[in-house]
PDB file of C-alpha atoms in Angstrom:
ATOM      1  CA  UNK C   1      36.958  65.196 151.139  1.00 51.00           C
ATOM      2  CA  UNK C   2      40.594  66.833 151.182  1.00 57.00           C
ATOM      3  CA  UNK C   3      40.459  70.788 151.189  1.00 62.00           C
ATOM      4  CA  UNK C   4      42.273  71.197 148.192  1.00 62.00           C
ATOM      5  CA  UNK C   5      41.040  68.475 145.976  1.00 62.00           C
ATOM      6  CA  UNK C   6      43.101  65.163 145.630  1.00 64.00           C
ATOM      7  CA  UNK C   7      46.421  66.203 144.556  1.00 66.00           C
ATOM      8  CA  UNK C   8      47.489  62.428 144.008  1.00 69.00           C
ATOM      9  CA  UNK C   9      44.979  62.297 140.332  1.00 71.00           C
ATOM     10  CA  UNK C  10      45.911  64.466 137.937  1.00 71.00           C
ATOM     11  CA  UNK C  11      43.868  65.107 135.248  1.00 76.00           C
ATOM     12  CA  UNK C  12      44.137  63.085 131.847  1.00 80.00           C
ATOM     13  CA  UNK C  13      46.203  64.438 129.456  1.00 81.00           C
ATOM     14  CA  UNK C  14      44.501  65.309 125.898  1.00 80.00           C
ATOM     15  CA  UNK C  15      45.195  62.552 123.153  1.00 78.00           C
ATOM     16  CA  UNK C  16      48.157  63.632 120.906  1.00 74.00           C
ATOM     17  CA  UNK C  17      47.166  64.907 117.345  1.00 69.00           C
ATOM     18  CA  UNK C  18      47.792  61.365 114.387  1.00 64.00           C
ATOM     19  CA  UNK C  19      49.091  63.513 111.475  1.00 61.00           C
ATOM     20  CA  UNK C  20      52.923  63.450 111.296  1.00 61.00           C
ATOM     21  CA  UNK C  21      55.275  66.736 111.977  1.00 60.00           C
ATOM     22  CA  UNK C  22      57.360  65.825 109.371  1.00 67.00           C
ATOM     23  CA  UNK C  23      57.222  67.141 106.070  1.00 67.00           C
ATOM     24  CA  UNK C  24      58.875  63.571 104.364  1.00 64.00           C
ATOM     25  CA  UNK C  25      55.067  62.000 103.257  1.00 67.00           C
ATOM     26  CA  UNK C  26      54.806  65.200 101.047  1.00 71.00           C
ATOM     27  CA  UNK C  27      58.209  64.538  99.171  1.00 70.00           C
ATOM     28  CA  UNK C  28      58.106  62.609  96.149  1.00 74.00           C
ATOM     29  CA  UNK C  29      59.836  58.645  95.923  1.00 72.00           C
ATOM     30  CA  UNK C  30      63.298  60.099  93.954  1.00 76.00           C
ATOM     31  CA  UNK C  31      63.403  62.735  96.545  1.00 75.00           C
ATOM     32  CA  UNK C  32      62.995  60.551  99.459  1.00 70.00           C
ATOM     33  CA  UNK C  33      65.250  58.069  98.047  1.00 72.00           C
ATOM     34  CA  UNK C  34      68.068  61.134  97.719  1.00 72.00           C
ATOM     35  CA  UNK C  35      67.070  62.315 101.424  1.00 71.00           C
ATOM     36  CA  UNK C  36      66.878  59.023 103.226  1.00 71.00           C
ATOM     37  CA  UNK C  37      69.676  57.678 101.152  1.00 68.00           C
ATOM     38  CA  UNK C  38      67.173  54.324 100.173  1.00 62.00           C
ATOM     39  CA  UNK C  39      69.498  54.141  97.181  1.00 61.00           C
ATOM     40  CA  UNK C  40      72.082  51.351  98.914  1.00 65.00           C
ATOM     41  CA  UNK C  41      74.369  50.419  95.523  1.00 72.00           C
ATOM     42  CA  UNK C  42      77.023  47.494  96.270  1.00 77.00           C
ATOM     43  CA  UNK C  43      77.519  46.790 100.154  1.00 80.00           C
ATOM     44  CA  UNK C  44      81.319  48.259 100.833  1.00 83.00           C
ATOM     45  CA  UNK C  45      82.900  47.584 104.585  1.00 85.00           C
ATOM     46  CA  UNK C  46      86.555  48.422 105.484  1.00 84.00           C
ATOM     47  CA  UNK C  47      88.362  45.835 107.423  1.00 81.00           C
ATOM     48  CA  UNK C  48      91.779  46.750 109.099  1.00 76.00           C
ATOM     49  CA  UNK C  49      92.229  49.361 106.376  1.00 76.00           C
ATOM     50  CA  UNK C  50      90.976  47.582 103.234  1.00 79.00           C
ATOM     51  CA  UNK C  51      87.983  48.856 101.636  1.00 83.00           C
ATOM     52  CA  UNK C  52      85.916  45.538 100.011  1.00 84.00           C
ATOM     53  CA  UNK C  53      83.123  46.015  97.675  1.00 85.00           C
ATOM     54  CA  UNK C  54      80.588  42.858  97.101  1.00 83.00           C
ATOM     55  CA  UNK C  55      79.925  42.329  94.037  1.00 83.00           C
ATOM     56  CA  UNK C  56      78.757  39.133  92.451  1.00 82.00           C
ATOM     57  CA  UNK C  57      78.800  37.084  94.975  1.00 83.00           C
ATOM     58  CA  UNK C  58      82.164  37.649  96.452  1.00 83.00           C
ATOM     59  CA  UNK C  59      84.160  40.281  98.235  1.00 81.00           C
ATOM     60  CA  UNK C  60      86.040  42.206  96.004  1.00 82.00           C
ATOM     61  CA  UNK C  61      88.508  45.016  97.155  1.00 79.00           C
ATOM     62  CA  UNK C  62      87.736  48.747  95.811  1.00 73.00           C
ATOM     63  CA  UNK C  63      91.304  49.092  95.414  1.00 64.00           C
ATOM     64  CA  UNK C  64      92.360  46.029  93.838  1.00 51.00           C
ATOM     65  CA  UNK C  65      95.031  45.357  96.666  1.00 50.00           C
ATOM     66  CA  UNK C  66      94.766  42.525  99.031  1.00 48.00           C
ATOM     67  CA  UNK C  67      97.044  42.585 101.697  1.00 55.00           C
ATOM     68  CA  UNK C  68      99.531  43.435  99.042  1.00 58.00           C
ATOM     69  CA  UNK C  69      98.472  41.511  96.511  1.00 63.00           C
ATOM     70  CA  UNK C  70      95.618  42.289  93.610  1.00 72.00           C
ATOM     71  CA  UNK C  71      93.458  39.880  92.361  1.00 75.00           C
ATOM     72  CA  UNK C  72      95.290  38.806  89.145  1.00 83.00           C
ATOM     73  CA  UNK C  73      98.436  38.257  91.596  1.00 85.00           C
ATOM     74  CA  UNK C  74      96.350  35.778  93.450  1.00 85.00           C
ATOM     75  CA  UNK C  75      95.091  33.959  90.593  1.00 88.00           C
ATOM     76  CA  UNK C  76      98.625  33.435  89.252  1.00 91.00           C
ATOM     77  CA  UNK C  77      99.765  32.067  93.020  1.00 92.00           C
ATOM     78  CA  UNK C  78      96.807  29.660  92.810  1.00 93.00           C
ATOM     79  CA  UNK C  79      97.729  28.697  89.318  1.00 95.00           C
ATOM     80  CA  UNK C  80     101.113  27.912  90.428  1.00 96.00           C
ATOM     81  CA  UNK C  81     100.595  26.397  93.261  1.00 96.00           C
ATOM     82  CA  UNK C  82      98.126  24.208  91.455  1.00 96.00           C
ATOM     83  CA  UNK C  83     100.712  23.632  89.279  1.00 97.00           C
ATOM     84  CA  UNK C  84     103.233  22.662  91.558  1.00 97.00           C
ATOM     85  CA  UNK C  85     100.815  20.044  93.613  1.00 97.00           C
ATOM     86  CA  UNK C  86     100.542  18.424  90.423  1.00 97.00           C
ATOM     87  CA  UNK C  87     104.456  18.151  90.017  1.00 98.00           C
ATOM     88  CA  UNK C  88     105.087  17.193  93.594  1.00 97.00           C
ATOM     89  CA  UNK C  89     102.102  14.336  93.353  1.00 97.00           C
ATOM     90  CA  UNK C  90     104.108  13.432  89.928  1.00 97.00           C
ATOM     91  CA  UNK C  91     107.365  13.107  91.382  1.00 97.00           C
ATOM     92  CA  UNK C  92     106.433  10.936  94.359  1.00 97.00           C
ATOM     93  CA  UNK C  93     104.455   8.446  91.632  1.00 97.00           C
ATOM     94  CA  UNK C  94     107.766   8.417  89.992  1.00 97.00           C
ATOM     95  CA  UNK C  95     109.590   7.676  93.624  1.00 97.00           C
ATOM     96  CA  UNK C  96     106.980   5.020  94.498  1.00 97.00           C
ATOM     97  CA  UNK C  97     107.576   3.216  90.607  1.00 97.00           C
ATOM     98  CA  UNK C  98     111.415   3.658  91.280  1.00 97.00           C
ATOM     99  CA  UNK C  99     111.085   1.519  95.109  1.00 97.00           C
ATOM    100  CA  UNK C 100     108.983  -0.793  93.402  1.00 97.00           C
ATOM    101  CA  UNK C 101     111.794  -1.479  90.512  1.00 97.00           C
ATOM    102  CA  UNK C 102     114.435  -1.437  93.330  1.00 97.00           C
ATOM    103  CA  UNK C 103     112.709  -3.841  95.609  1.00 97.00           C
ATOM    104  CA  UNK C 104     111.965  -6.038  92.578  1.00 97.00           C
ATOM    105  CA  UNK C 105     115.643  -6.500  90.951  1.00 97.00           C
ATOM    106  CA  UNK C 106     116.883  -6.357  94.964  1.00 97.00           C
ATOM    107  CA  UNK C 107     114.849  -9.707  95.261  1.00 96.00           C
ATOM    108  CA  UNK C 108     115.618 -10.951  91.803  1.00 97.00           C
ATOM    109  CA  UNK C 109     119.919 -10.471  92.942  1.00 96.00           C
ATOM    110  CA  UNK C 110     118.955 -12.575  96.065  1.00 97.00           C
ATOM    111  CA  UNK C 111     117.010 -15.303  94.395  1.00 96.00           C
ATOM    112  CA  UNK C 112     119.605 -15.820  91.903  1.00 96.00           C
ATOM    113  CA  UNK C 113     122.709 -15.488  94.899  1.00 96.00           C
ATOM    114  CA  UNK C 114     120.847 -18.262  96.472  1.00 96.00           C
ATOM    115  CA  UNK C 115     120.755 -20.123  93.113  1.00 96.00           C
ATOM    116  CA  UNK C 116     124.224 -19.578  93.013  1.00 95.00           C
ATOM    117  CA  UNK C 117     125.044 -20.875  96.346  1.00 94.00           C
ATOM    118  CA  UNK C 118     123.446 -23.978  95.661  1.00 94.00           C
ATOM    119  CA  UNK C 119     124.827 -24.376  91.949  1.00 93.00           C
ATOM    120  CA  UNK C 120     128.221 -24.127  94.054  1.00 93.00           C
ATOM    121  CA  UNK C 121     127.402 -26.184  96.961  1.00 93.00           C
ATOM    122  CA  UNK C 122     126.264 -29.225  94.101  1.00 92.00           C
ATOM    123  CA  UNK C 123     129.328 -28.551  92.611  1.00 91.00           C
ATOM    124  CA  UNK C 124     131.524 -29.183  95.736  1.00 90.00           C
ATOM    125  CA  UNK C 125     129.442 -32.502  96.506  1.00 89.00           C
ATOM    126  CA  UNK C 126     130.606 -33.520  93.128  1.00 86.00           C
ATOM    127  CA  UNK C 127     134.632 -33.185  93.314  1.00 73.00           C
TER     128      UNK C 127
END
């Protein structure tokens, strides 16, 4: 038995007391929600100096800018460019139909050249 007692086992600390410190369980639920800020509202984020709002399913910016351009502005680009696939897909139907006449009369002229070169080759049997 050591002369001092057996410094290596210290005694067992006391368990800690199960009621909170903090006065928050004796607030009410509007005050907590104020406090703790439960209260979220739309989910914002800023990204490289745009602040976006969600709302309804899509990203929406608080500022209505995007990169220069609102909303409305986009909408009328996609309108237009809509618009202008549906010219562009026109015009090359219209190019396609004006090959297919061209090819057609091209082989037409040569059916009727070689028509004509036998009509003249008859012709020269003849005399």
């Amino acid at each position: 038995m050591p002369l001092f007692g057996n410094i290596f086992s210290p005694k067992k600390t006391p368990p800690r007391k199960s009621a909170s410190l903090s006065n928050l369980r004796s607030l009410d639920r509007s005050t907590r929600e104020v406090e703790l800020g439960l209260d979220y509202g739309t989910p914002t984020m800023n990204l490289a100096g745009q602040s976006l709002k969600f709302e309804n399913g899509q990203w929406i910016t608080e500022t209505g800018i995007s990169g220069g351009v609102d909303r409305r502005e986009a909408q009328r680009l996609r309108r237009r460019n809509q618009q202008l696939e549906e010219e562009n897909n026109l015009l090359r139907l219209k190019v396609d139909i004006l090959l297919d006449m061209l090819s057609e009369t091209t082989a037409e002229s040569h059916l009727m050249e070689k028509e004509l070169d036998e009509l003249k080759s008859i012709s020269r049997r003849r005399k």
